[in-house]
């Protein structure tokens, strides 16, 4: 599992073979804003489409930016839940000549890890009965 996340970390900055467009994104925590940096390496009048794919591989959001000069742009995505997302940048009239993608890990926040489940009654019952059982076992050992 650790090896998988190392691959994701190093895949966060990649280059397309023809070098026309690059994207870069860092892993974030749940609830933070994902900033994707888009680098256009040369003057071009094409539009770059930056798409965010969810963990189930469907397009969640898509933003078009102009790449009319060699520049760097930032695209922002918000309200992301924990999971692994794919960010894909495509350039060109038929969106084939320059395409690249990277994966971004959105880690669960500490609050969401420690929060109670949506239906807390079974959770509370299990904890309660476990405590009662432990207390009864301790009383029997004292006698």
mmCIF file of N, CA and C in Angstrom:
data_model
loop_
_atom_site.group_PDB
_atom_site.id
_atom_site.type_symbol
_atom_site.label_atom_id
_atom_site.label_comp_id
_atom_site.label_asym_id
_atom_site.label_seq_id
_atom_site.Cartn_x
_atom_site.Cartn_y
_atom_site.Cartn_z
ATOM 1 N N UNK A 1 0.829 -1.187 0.000
ATOM 2 C CA UNK A 1 0.000 0.000 0.000
ATOM 3 C C UNK A 1 0.881 1.261 0.000
ATOM 4 N N UNK A 2 1.932 1.223 0.815
ATOM 5 C CA UNK A 2 2.843 2.364 0.877
ATOM 6 C C UNK A 2 3.512 2.592 -0.475
ATOM 7 N N UNK A 3 3.858 1.496 -1.148
ATOM 8 C CA UNK A 3 4.482 1.592 -2.463
ATOM 9 C C UNK A 3 3.549 2.277 -3.459
ATOM 10 N N UNK A 4 2.249 1.970 -3.363
ATOM 11 C CA UNK A 4 1.255 2.581 -4.253
ATOM 12 C C UNK A 4 1.225 4.099 -4.073
ATOM 13 N N UNK A 5 1.268 4.566 -2.815
ATOM 14 C CA UNK A 5 1.240 6.003 -2.575
ATOM 15 C C UNK A 5 2.545 6.678 -3.000
ATOM 16 N N UNK A 6 3.658 5.953 -2.940
ATOM 17 C CA UNK A 6 4.907 6.507 -3.462
ATOM 18 C C UNK A 6 4.813 6.726 -4.966
ATOM 19 N N UNK A 7 4.201 5.776 -5.661
ATOM 20 C CA UNK A 7 4.011 5.938 -7.104
ATOM 21 C C UNK A 7 3.140 7.151 -7.380
ATOM 22 N N UNK A 8 2.072 7.319 -6.588
ATOM 23 C CA UNK A 8 1.194 8.480 -6.782
ATOM 24 C C UNK A 8 1.940 9.783 -6.534
ATOM 25 N N UNK A 9 2.809 9.786 -5.526
ATOM 26 C CA UNK A 9 3.546 11.005 -5.217
ATOM 27 C C UNK A 9 4.456 11.394 -6.373
ATOM 28 N N UNK A 10 5.175 10.420 -6.948
ATOM 29 C CA UNK A 10 6.081 10.735 -8.039
ATOM 30 C C UNK A 10 5.350 10.969 -9.351
ATOM 31 N N UNK A 11 4.129 10.462 -9.472
ATOM 32 C CA UNK A 11 3.351 10.681 -10.691
ATOM 33 C C UNK A 11 2.646 12.032 -10.672
ATOM 34 N N UNK A 12 2.729 12.752 -9.563
ATOM 35 C CA UNK A 12 2.024 14.029 -9.454
ATOM 36 C C UNK A 12 2.608 15.099 -10.369
ATOM 37 N N UNK A 13 3.806 14.902 -10.871
ATOM 38 C CA UNK A 13 4.383 15.860 -11.800
ATOM 39 C C UNK A 13 4.892 15.087 -13.002
ATOM 40 N N UNK A 14 4.207 15.218 -14.097
ATOM 41 C CA UNK A 14 4.566 14.439 -15.290
ATOM 42 C C UNK A 14 4.553 15.346 -16.510
ATOM 43 N N UNK A 15 5.100 14.857 -17.600
ATOM 44 C CA UNK A 15 5.205 15.626 -18.833
ATOM 45 C C UNK A 15 4.640 14.795 -19.973
ATOM 46 N N UNK A 16 3.994 15.453 -20.916
ATOM 47 C CA UNK A 16 3.525 14.731 -22.096
ATOM 48 C C UNK A 16 4.698 14.520 -23.036
ATOM 49 N N UNK A 17 4.616 13.531 -23.903
ATOM 50 C CA UNK A 17 5.749 13.244 -24.785
ATOM 51 C C UNK A 17 6.165 14.418 -25.659
ATOM 52 N N UNK A 18 5.207 15.165 -26.210
ATOM 53 C CA UNK A 18 5.597 16.261 -27.097
ATOM 54 C C UNK A 18 5.893 17.551 -26.332
ATOM 55 N N UNK A 19 5.674 17.573 -25.034
ATOM 56 C CA UNK A 19 6.079 18.693 -24.211
ATOM 57 C C UNK A 19 5.285 19.970 -24.371
ATOM 58 N N UNK A 20 4.083 19.926 -24.931
ATOM 59 C CA UNK A 20 3.311 21.152 -25.113
ATOM 60 C C UNK A 20 2.629 21.620 -23.837
ATOM 61 N N UNK A 21 2.215 20.703 -23.011
ATOM 62 C CA UNK A 21 1.496 21.070 -21.794
ATOM 63 C C UNK A 21 1.935 20.149 -20.657
ATOM 64 N N UNK A 22 2.044 20.739 -19.463
ATOM 65 C CA UNK A 22 2.377 19.991 -18.256
ATOM 66 C C UNK A 22 1.342 20.332 -17.200
ATOM 67 N N UNK A 23 1.040 19.384 -16.320
ATOM 68 C CA UNK A 23 0.206 19.701 -15.167
ATOM 69 C C UNK A 23 0.900 19.200 -13.912
ATOM 70 N N UNK A 24 0.615 19.859 -12.819
ATOM 71 C CA UNK A 24 1.213 19.516 -11.546
ATOM 72 C C UNK A 24 0.168 19.699 -10.458
ATOM 73 N N UNK A 25 0.074 18.730 -9.547
ATOM 74 C CA UNK A 25 -0.868 18.819 -8.432
ATOM 75 C C UNK A 25 -0.286 18.071 -7.243
ATOM 76 N N UNK A 26 -0.487 18.605 -6.060
ATOM 77 C CA UNK A 26 0.026 18.014 -4.831
ATOM 78 C C UNK A 26 -1.106 17.313 -4.082
ATOM 79 N N UNK A 27 -0.793 16.247 -3.332
ATOM 80 C CA UNK A 27 -1.820 15.613 -2.498
ATOM 81 C C UNK A 27 -2.353 16.599 -1.460
ATOM 82 N N UNK A 28 -3.640 16.490 -1.148
ATOM 83 C CA UNK A 28 -4.274 17.401 -0.185
ATOM 84 C C UNK A 28 -5.102 16.600 0.807
ATOM 85 N N UNK A 29 -5.565 17.280 1.861
ATOM 86 C CA UNK A 29 -6.492 16.685 2.812
ATOM 87 C C UNK A 29 -7.919 16.996 2.390
ATOM 88 N N UNK A 30 -8.835 16.153 2.819
ATOM 89 C CA UNK A 30 -10.243 16.328 2.497
ATOM 90 C C UNK A 30 -10.721 17.699 2.979
ATOM 91 N N UNK A 31 -11.461 18.402 2.142
ATOM 92 C CA UNK A 31 -11.974 19.721 2.488
ATOM 93 C C UNK A 31 -11.075 20.858 2.042
ATOM 94 N N UNK A 32 -9.829 20.575 1.692
ATOM 95 C CA UNK A 32 -8.933 21.612 1.191
ATOM 96 C C UNK A 32 -9.186 21.850 -0.293
ATOM 97 N N UNK A 33 -8.629 22.925 -0.811
ATOM 98 C CA UNK A 33 -8.772 23.266 -2.222
ATOM 99 C C UNK A 33 -7.642 22.624 -3.019
ATOM 100 N N UNK A 34 -8.007 21.962 -4.110
ATOM 101 C CA UNK A 34 -7.015 21.354 -4.995
ATOM 102 C C UNK A 34 -6.643 22.361 -6.070
ATOM 103 N N UNK A 35 -5.375 22.760 -6.090
ATOM 104 C CA UNK A 35 -4.864 23.669 -7.116
ATOM 105 C C UNK A 35 -4.045 22.861 -8.110
ATOM 106 N N UNK A 36 -4.438 22.933 -9.372
ATOM 107 C CA UNK A 36 -3.722 22.245 -10.439
ATOM 108 C C UNK A 36 -3.007 23.300 -11.267
ATOM 109 N N UNK A 37 -1.685 23.202 -11.361
ATOM 110 C CA UNK A 37 -0.916 24.136 -12.175
ATOM 111 C C UNK A 37 -0.798 23.579 -13.580
ATOM 112 N N UNK A 38 -1.112 24.415 -14.565
ATOM 113 C CA UNK A 38 -1.051 24.026 -15.972
ATOM 114 C C UNK A 38 0.028 24.871 -16.629
ATOM 115 N N UNK A 39 1.025 24.227 -17.208
ATOM 116 C CA UNK A 39 2.127 24.916 -17.867
ATOM 117 C C UNK A 39 1.995 24.752 -19.377
ATOM 118 N N UNK A 40 1.919 25.864 -20.095
ATOM 119 C CA UNK A 40 1.951 25.834 -21.562
ATOM 120 C C UNK A 40 3.383 26.158 -21.964
ATOM 121 N N UNK A 41 4.026 25.275 -22.694
ATOM 122 C CA UNK A 41 5.447 25.430 -22.975
ATOM 123 C C UNK A 41 5.763 26.316 -24.163
ATOM 124 N N UNK A 42 4.792 26.594 -25.007
ATOM 125 C CA UNK A 42 5.068 27.445 -26.157
ATOM 126 C C UNK A 42 3.796 28.177 -26.543
ATOM 127 N N UNK A 43 3.956 29.224 -27.340
ATOM 128 C CA UNK A 43 2.786 29.970 -27.793
ATOM 129 C C UNK A 43 1.897 29.058 -28.618
ATOM 130 N N UNK A 44 0.652 29.114 -28.308
ATOM 131 C CA UNK A 44 -0.301 28.240 -28.965
ATOM 132 C C UNK A 44 -1.670 28.887 -28.817
ATOM 133 N N UNK A 45 -2.494 28.768 -29.796
ATOM 134 C CA UNK A 45 -3.828 29.365 -29.711
ATOM 135 C C UNK A 45 -4.877 28.344 -29.302
ATOM 136 N N UNK A 46 -4.444 27.165 -28.945
ATOM 137 C CA UNK A 46 -5.397 26.128 -28.564
ATOM 138 C C UNK A 46 -5.931 26.341 -27.155
ATOM 139 N N UNK A 47 -7.037 25.708 -26.908
ATOM 140 C CA UNK A 47 -7.646 25.693 -25.587
ATOM 141 C C UNK A 47 -7.179 24.420 -24.879
ATOM 142 N N UNK A 48 -6.855 24.557 -23.608
ATOM 143 C CA UNK A 48 -6.517 23.395 -22.790
ATOM 144 C C UNK A 48 -7.722 23.103 -21.907
ATOM 145 N N UNK A 49 -8.204 21.879 -21.962
ATOM 146 C CA UNK A 49 -9.309 21.455 -21.113
ATOM 147 C C UNK A 49 -8.735 20.641 -19.966
ATOM 148 N N UNK A 50 -9.000 21.095 -18.735
ATOM 149 C CA UNK A 50 -8.556 20.387 -17.541
ATOM 150 C C UNK A 50 -9.790 19.738 -16.927
ATOM 151 N N UNK A 51 -9.780 18.420 -16.848
ATOM 152 C CA UNK A 51 -10.930 17.676 -16.330
ATOM 153 C C UNK A 51 -10.533 16.915 -15.074
ATOM 154 N N UNK A 52 -11.456 16.887 -14.111
ATOM 155 C CA UNK A 52 -11.255 16.148 -12.868
ATOM 156 C C UNK A 52 -12.167 14.930 -12.893
ATOM 157 N N UNK A 53 -11.556 13.753 -12.782
ATOM 158 C CA UNK A 53 -12.306 12.499 -12.761
ATOM 159 C C UNK A 53 -12.378 12.001 -11.328
ATOM 160 N N UNK A 54 -13.554 11.570 -10.906
ATOM 161 C CA UNK A 54 -13.749 11.080 -9.552
ATOM 162 C C UNK A 54 -13.175 9.691 -9.348
ATOM 163 N N UNK A 55 -13.247 9.196 -8.098
ATOM 164 C CA UNK A 55 -12.733 7.852 -7.808
ATOM 165 C C UNK A 55 -13.407 6.755 -8.637
ATOM 166 N N UNK A 56 -14.643 6.986 -9.081
ATOM 167 C CA UNK A 56 -15.322 5.989 -9.917
ATOM 168 C C UNK A 56 -15.132 6.279 -11.401
ATOM 169 N N UNK A 57 -14.169 7.130 -11.741
ATOM 170 C CA UNK A 57 -13.731 7.422 -13.106
ATOM 171 C C UNK A 57 -14.786 8.095 -13.986
ATOM 172 N N UNK A 58 -15.614 8.953 -13.389
ATOM 173 C CA UNK A 58 -16.501 9.786 -14.203
ATOM 174 C C UNK A 58 -16.073 11.243 -14.050
ATOM 175 N N UNK A 59 -16.369 12.053 -15.061
ATOM 176 C CA UNK A 59 -15.946 13.457 -15.045
ATOM 177 C C UNK A 59 -16.777 14.220 -14.021
ATOM 178 N N UNK A 60 -16.100 14.806 -13.031
ATOM 179 C CA UNK A 60 -16.782 15.593 -12.013
ATOM 180 C C UNK A 60 -16.842 17.061 -12.401
ATOM 181 N N UNK A 61 -15.784 17.545 -13.029
ATOM 182 C CA UNK A 61 -15.709 18.950 -13.395
ATOM 183 C C UNK A 61 -14.733 19.102 -14.553
ATOM 184 N N UNK A 62 -14.995 20.101 -15.387
ATOM 185 C CA UNK A 62 -14.135 20.352 -16.539
ATOM 186 C C UNK A 62 -14.028 21.859 -16.743
ATOM 187 N N UNK A 63 -12.808 22.347 -16.930
ATOM 188 C CA UNK A 63 -12.565 23.781 -17.090
ATOM 189 C C UNK A 63 -11.685 23.988 -18.314
ATOM 190 N N UNK A 64 -12.061 24.952 -19.161
ATOM 191 C CA UNK A 64 -11.259 25.313 -20.337
ATOM 192 C C UNK A 64 -10.437 26.553 -20.022
ATOM 193 N N UNK A 65 -9.152 26.516 -20.378
ATOM 194 C CA UNK A 65 -8.302 27.699 -20.234
ATOM 195 C C UNK A 65 -7.609 27.953 -21.564
ATOM 196 N N UNK A 66 -7.278 29.209 -21.800
ATOM 197 C CA UNK A 66 -6.612 29.592 -23.042
ATOM 198 C C UNK A 66 -5.106 29.467 -22.872
ATOM 199 N N UNK A 67 -4.470 28.961 -23.906
ATOM 200 C CA UNK A 67 -3.022 28.777 -23.889
ATOM 201 C C UNK A 67 -2.423 29.608 -25.021
ATOM 202 N N UNK A 68 -2.732 30.904 -25.053
ATOM 203 C CA UNK A 68 -2.319 31.728 -26.186
ATOM 204 C C UNK A 68 -0.878 32.209 -26.088
ATOM 205 N N UNK A 69 -0.206 31.932 -25.004
ATOM 206 C CA UNK A 69 1.208 32.282 -24.886
ATOM 207 C C UNK A 69 1.859 31.292 -23.923
ATOM 208 N N UNK A 70 3.158 31.228 -23.954
ATOM 209 C CA UNK A 70 3.852 30.347 -23.018
ATOM 210 C C UNK A 70 3.621 30.887 -21.614
ATOM 211 N N UNK A 71 2.870 30.151 -20.817
ATOM 212 C CA UNK A 71 2.472 30.680 -19.518
ATOM 213 C C UNK A 71 2.157 29.554 -18.547
ATOM 214 N N UNK A 72 1.810 29.978 -17.343
ATOM 215 C CA UNK A 72 1.386 29.061 -16.295
ATOM 216 C C UNK A 72 0.031 29.525 -15.794
ATOM 217 N N UNK A 73 -0.912 28.623 -15.678
ATOM 218 C CA UNK A 73 -2.239 28.944 -15.164
ATOM 219 C C UNK A 73 -2.559 28.003 -14.017
ATOM 220 N N UNK A 74 -3.513 28.418 -13.194
ATOM 221 C CA UNK A 74 -3.940 27.590 -12.075
ATOM 222 C C UNK A 74 -5.428 27.305 -12.208
ATOM 223 N N UNK A 75 -5.795 26.064 -11.995
ATOM 224 C CA UNK A 75 -7.189 25.644 -12.013
ATOM 225 C C UNK A 75 -7.505 25.115 -10.621
ATOM 226 N N UNK A 76 -8.650 25.512 -10.064
ATOM 227 C CA UNK A 76 -9.000 25.164 -8.697
ATOM 228 C C UNK A 76 -10.233 24.274 -8.662
ATOM 229 N N UNK A 77 -10.167 23.229 -7.854
ATOM 230 C CA UNK A 77 -11.307 22.351 -7.600
ATOM 231 C C UNK A 77 -11.552 22.327 -6.092
ATOM 232 N N UNK A 78 -12.823 22.376 -5.687
ATOM 233 C CA UNK A 78 -13.161 22.414 -4.262
ATOM 234 C C UNK A 78 -14.143 21.297 -3.913
ATOM 235 N N UNK A 79 -14.387 21.151 -2.612
ATOM 236 C CA UNK A 79 -15.360 20.197 -2.056
ATOM 237 C C UNK A 79 -15.081 18.756 -2.476
ATOM 238 N N UNK A 80 -13.835 18.328 -2.354
ATOM 239 C CA UNK A 80 -13.470 16.963 -2.720
ATOM 240 C C UNK A 80 -13.486 16.070 -1.486
ATOM 241 N N UNK A 81 -14.076 14.909 -1.620
ATOM 242 C CA UNK A 81 -14.078 13.910 -0.554
ATOM 243 C C UNK A 81 -12.800 13.075 -0.679
ATOM 244 N N UNK A 82 -12.535 12.276 0.336
ATOM 245 C CA UNK A 82 -11.337 11.436 0.328
ATOM 246 C C UNK A 82 -11.398 10.430 -0.817
ATOM 247 N N UNK A 83 -10.266 10.211 -1.453
ATOM 248 C CA UNK A 83 -10.181 9.261 -2.557
ATOM 249 C C UNK A 83 -9.044 9.635 -3.487
ATOM 250 N N UNK A 84 -8.912 8.870 -4.542
ATOM 251 C CA UNK A 84 -7.876 9.138 -5.534
ATOM 252 C C UNK A 84 -8.559 9.644 -6.795
ATOM 253 N N UNK A 85 -8.162 10.836 -7.218
ATOM 254 C CA UNK A 85 -8.767 11.503 -8.364
ATOM 255 C C UNK A 85 -7.766 11.548 -9.514
ATOM 256 N N UNK A 86 -8.291 11.587 -10.725
ATOM 257 C CA UNK A 86 -7.437 11.737 -11.905
ATOM 258 C C UNK A 86 -7.675 13.125 -12.479
ATOM 259 N N UNK A 87 -6.591 13.842 -12.749
ATOM 260 C CA UNK A 87 -6.667 15.149 -13.404
ATOM 261 C C UNK A 87 -6.083 14.970 -14.795
ATOM 262 N N UNK A 88 -6.849 15.373 -15.807
ATOM 263 C CA UNK A 88 -6.430 15.160 -17.191
ATOM 264 C C UNK A 88 -6.459 16.490 -17.931
ATOM 265 N N UNK A 89 -5.381 16.798 -18.639
ATOM 266 C CA UNK A 89 -5.304 18.006 -19.466
ATOM 267 C C UNK A 89 -5.194 17.582 -20.921
ATOM 268 N N UNK A 90 -6.031 18.173 -21.768
ATOM 269 C CA UNK A 90 -5.983 17.879 -23.202
ATOM 270 C C UNK A 90 -5.892 19.186 -23.965
ATOM 271 N N UNK A 91 -5.148 19.174 -25.057
ATOM 272 C CA UNK A 91 -4.948 20.378 -25.862
ATOM 273 C C UNK A 91 -5.091 20.017 -27.329
ATOM 274 N N UNK A 92 -5.634 20.936 -28.081
ATOM 275 C CA UNK A 92 -5.711 20.739 -29.522
ATOM 276 C C UNK A 92 -7.146 20.710 -30.016
ATOM 277 N N UNK A 93 -7.302 20.881 -31.303
ATOM 278 C CA UNK A 93 -8.651 20.928 -31.853
ATOM 279 C C UNK A 93 -9.408 19.615 -31.684
ATOM 280 N N UNK A 94 -8.711 18.502 -31.773
ATOM 281 C CA UNK A 94 -9.407 17.229 -31.601
ATOM 282 C C UNK A 94 -9.048 16.565 -30.270
ATOM 283 N N UNK A 95 -8.377 17.293 -29.399
ATOM 284 C CA UNK A 95 -8.002 16.853 -28.063
ATOM 285 C C UNK A 95 -7.192 15.558 -28.071
ATOM 286 N N UNK A 96 -6.412 15.330 -29.101
ATOM 287 C CA UNK A 96 -5.546 14.154 -29.178
ATOM 288 C C UNK A 96 -4.061 14.511 -29.179
ATOM 289 N N UNK A 97 -3.625 15.602 -29.838
ATOM 290 C CA UNK A 97 -2.192 15.816 -30.002
ATOM 291 C C UNK A 97 -1.416 15.974 -28.698
ATOM 292 N N UNK A 98 -1.976 16.634 -27.718
ATOM 293 C CA UNK A 98 -1.274 16.808 -26.448
ATOM 294 C C UNK A 98 -2.236 16.460 -25.327
ATOM 295 N N UNK A 99 -1.928 15.403 -24.619
ATOM 296 C CA UNK A 99 -2.778 14.983 -23.522
ATOM 297 C C UNK A 99 -1.889 14.423 -22.428
ATOM 298 N N UNK A 100 -2.191 14.736 -21.201
ATOM 299 C CA UNK A 100 -1.477 14.144 -20.084
ATOM 300 C C UNK A 100 -2.408 14.072 -18.897
ATOM 301 N N UNK A 101 -2.103 13.184 -17.977
ATOM 302 C CA UNK A 101 -2.907 13.089 -16.772
ATOM 303 C C UNK A 101 -2.013 12.747 -15.599
ATOM 304 N N UNK A 102 -2.537 12.997 -14.418
ATOM 305 C CA UNK A 102 -1.850 12.656 -13.186
ATOM 306 C C UNK A 102 -2.903 12.267 -12.162
ATOM 307 N N UNK A 103 -2.484 11.555 -11.145
ATOM 308 C CA UNK A 103 -3.392 11.160 -10.072
ATOM 309 C C UNK A 103 -3.100 12.002 -8.843
ATOM 310 N N UNK A 104 -4.165 12.343 -8.114
ATOM 311 C CA UNK A 104 -4.035 13.147 -6.905
ATOM 312 C C UNK A 104 -4.721 12.402 -5.768
ATOM 313 N N UNK A 105 -4.032 12.301 -4.653
ATOM 314 C CA UNK A 105 -4.580 11.647 -3.473
ATOM 315 C C UNK A 105 -5.207 12.703 -2.570
ATOM 316 N N UNK A 106 -6.498 12.550 -2.288
ATOM 317 C CA UNK A 106 -7.179 13.406 -1.315
ATOM 318 C C UNK A 106 -7.335 12.561 -0.057
ATOM 319 N N UNK A 107 -6.557 12.917 0.974
ATOM 320 C CA UNK A 107 -6.533 12.133 2.203
ATOM 321 C C UNK A 107 -7.722 12.496 3.083
ATOM 322 N N UNK A 108 -8.241 11.520 3.855
ATOM 323 C CA UNK A 108 -9.337 11.851 4.774
ATOM 324 C C UNK A 108 -8.827 12.767 5.875
ATOM 325 N N UNK A 109 -9.651 13.710 6.276
ATOM 326 C CA UNK A 109 -9.250 14.624 7.348
ATOM 327 C C UNK A 109 -9.366 13.905 8.685
ATOM 328 N N UNK A 110 -8.682 14.412 9.687
ATOM 329 C CA UNK A 110 -8.703 13.800 11.016
ATOM 330 C C UNK A 110 -10.116 13.823 11.579
ATOM 331 N N UNK A 111 -10.849 14.889 11.325
ATOM 332 C CA UNK A 111 -12.214 15.007 11.836
ATOM 333 C C UNK A 111 -13.096 13.912 11.242
ATOM 334 N N UNK A 112 -12.971 13.635 9.956
ATOM 335 C CA UNK A 112 -13.820 12.609 9.353
ATOM 336 C C UNK A 112 -13.423 11.210 9.809
ATOM 337 N N UNK A 113 -12.157 11.003 10.157
ATOM 338 C CA UNK A 113 -11.734 9.692 10.648
ATOM 339 C C UNK A 113 -12.309 9.448 12.043
ATOM 340 N N UNK A 114 -12.329 10.481 12.886
ATOM 341 C CA UNK A 114 -12.778 10.331 14.263
ATOM 342 C C UNK A 114 -14.276 10.522 14.442
ATOM 343 N N UNK A 115 -14.989 10.941 13.427
ATOM 344 C CA UNK A 115 -16.419 11.201 13.584
ATOM 345 C C UNK A 115 -17.197 9.897 13.688
ATOM 346 N N UNK A 116 -18.351 9.996 14.321
ATOM 347 C CA UNK A 116 -19.213 8.830 14.471
ATOM 348 C C UNK A 116 -19.816 8.443 13.132
ATOM 349 N N UNK A 117 -20.186 7.179 12.979
ATOM 350 C CA UNK A 117 -20.864 6.791 11.747
ATOM 351 C C UNK A 117 -22.227 7.468 11.628
ATOM 352 N N UNK A 118 -22.829 7.385 10.443
ATOM 353 C CA UNK A 118 -24.108 8.057 10.224
ATOM 354 C C UNK A 118 -25.210 7.476 11.100
ATOM 355 N N UNK A 119 -25.148 6.198 11.419
ATOM 356 C CA UNK A 119 -26.121 5.573 12.306
ATOM 357 C C UNK A 119 -25.383 5.163 13.578
ATOM 358 N N UNK A 120 -25.327 6.055 14.577
ATOM 359 C CA UNK A 120 -24.469 5.809 15.738
ATOM 360 C C UNK A 120 -25.010 4.781 16.726
ATOM 361 N N UNK A 121 -26.307 4.417 16.673
ATOM 362 C CA UNK A 121 -26.863 3.520 17.676
ATOM 363 C C UNK A 121 -26.138 2.173 17.742
ATOM 364 N N UNK A 122 -25.928 1.450 16.636
ATOM 365 C CA UNK A 122 -25.183 0.183 16.750
ATOM 366 C C UNK A 122 -23.761 0.386 17.270
ATOM 367 N N UNK A 123 -23.134 1.465 16.872
ATOM 368 C CA UNK A 123 -21.779 1.774 17.328
ATOM 369 C C UNK A 123 -21.772 1.981 18.840
ATOM 370 N N UNK A 124 -22.726 2.750 19.353
ATOM 371 C CA UNK A 124 -22.810 3.035 20.785
ATOM 372 C C UNK A 124 -23.134 1.760 21.555
ATOM 373 N N UNK A 125 -24.018 0.919 21.013
ATOM 374 C CA UNK A 125 -24.361 -0.333 21.683
ATOM 375 C C UNK A 125 -23.156 -1.261 21.792
ATOM 376 N N UNK A 126 -22.385 -1.384 20.735
ATOM 377 C CA UNK A 126 -21.202 -2.249 20.763
ATOM 378 C C UNK A 126 -20.195 -1.739 21.779
ATOM 379 N N UNK A 127 -19.945 -0.442 21.792
ATOM 380 C CA UNK A 127 -19.006 0.139 22.761
ATOM 381 C C UNK A 127 -19.532 -0.046 24.181
ATOM 382 N N UNK A 128 -20.821 0.208 24.385
ATOM 383 C CA UNK A 128 -21.421 0.068 25.719
ATOM 384 C C UNK A 128 -21.333 -1.353 26.243
ATOM 385 N N UNK A 129 -21.730 -2.338 25.436
ATOM 386 C CA UNK A 129 -21.660 -3.730 25.877
ATOM 387 C C UNK A 129 -20.220 -4.178 26.090
ATOM 388 N N UNK A 130 -19.298 -3.673 25.303
ATOM 389 C CA UNK A 130 -17.885 -4.015 25.495
ATOM 390 C C UNK A 130 -17.381 -3.488 26.830
ATOM 391 N N UNK A 131 -17.763 -2.271 27.186
ATOM 392 C CA UNK A 131 -17.352 -1.702 28.476
ATOM 393 C C UNK A 131 -17.963 -2.477 29.639
ATOM 394 N N UNK A 132 -19.239 -2.835 29.524
ATOM 395 C CA UNK A 132 -19.893 -3.609 30.587
ATOM 396 C C UNK A 132 -19.197 -4.956 30.753
ATOM 397 N N UNK A 133 -18.883 -5.615 29.648
ATOM 398 C CA UNK A 133 -18.198 -6.907 29.698
ATOM 399 C C UNK A 133 -16.827 -6.777 30.362
ATOM 400 N N UNK A 134 -16.077 -5.745 29.994
ATOM 401 C CA UNK A 134 -14.753 -5.540 30.598
ATOM 402 C C UNK A 134 -14.857 -5.262 32.092
ATOM 403 N N UNK A 135 -15.842 -4.460 32.505
ATOM 404 C CA UNK A 135 -16.017 -4.166 33.931
ATOM 405 C C UNK A 135 -16.385 -5.423 34.707
ATOM 406 N N UNK A 136 -17.240 -6.260 34.142
ATOM 407 C CA UNK A 136 -17.635 -7.497 34.820
ATOM 408 C C UNK A 136 -16.442 -8.446 34.936
ATOM 409 N N UNK A 137 -15.626 -8.502 33.899
ATOM 410 C CA UNK A 137 -14.441 -9.364 33.959
ATOM 411 C C UNK A 137 -13.472 -8.881 35.022
ATOM 412 N N UNK A 138 -13.313 -7.578 35.147
ATOM 413 C CA UNK A 138 -12.404 -7.018 36.153
ATOM 414 C C UNK A 138 -12.915 -7.302 37.559
ATOM 415 N N UNK A 139 -14.235 -7.234 37.776
ATOM 416 C CA UNK A 139 -14.805 -7.508 39.101
ATOM 417 C C UNK A 139 -14.595 -8.967 39.483
ATOM 418 N N UNK A 140 -14.724 -9.893 38.511
ATOM 419 C CA UNK A 140 -14.527 -11.310 38.808
ATOM 420 C C UNK A 140 -13.073 -11.598 39.151
ATOM 421 N N UNK A 141 -12.144 -10.898 38.573
ATOM 422 C CA UNK A 141 -10.728 -11.116 38.865
ATOM 423 C C UNK A 141 -10.362 -10.592 40.245
ATOM 424 N N UNK A 142 -11.059 -9.544 40.726
ATOM 425 C CA UNK A 142 -10.758 -8.980 42.038
ATOM 426 C C UNK A 142 -11.203 -9.912 43.155
ATOM 427 N N UNK A 143 -12.222 -10.728 42.935
ATOM 428 C CA UNK A 143 -12.746 -11.620 43.979
ATOM 429 C C UNK A 143 -11.854 -12.758 44.168
#
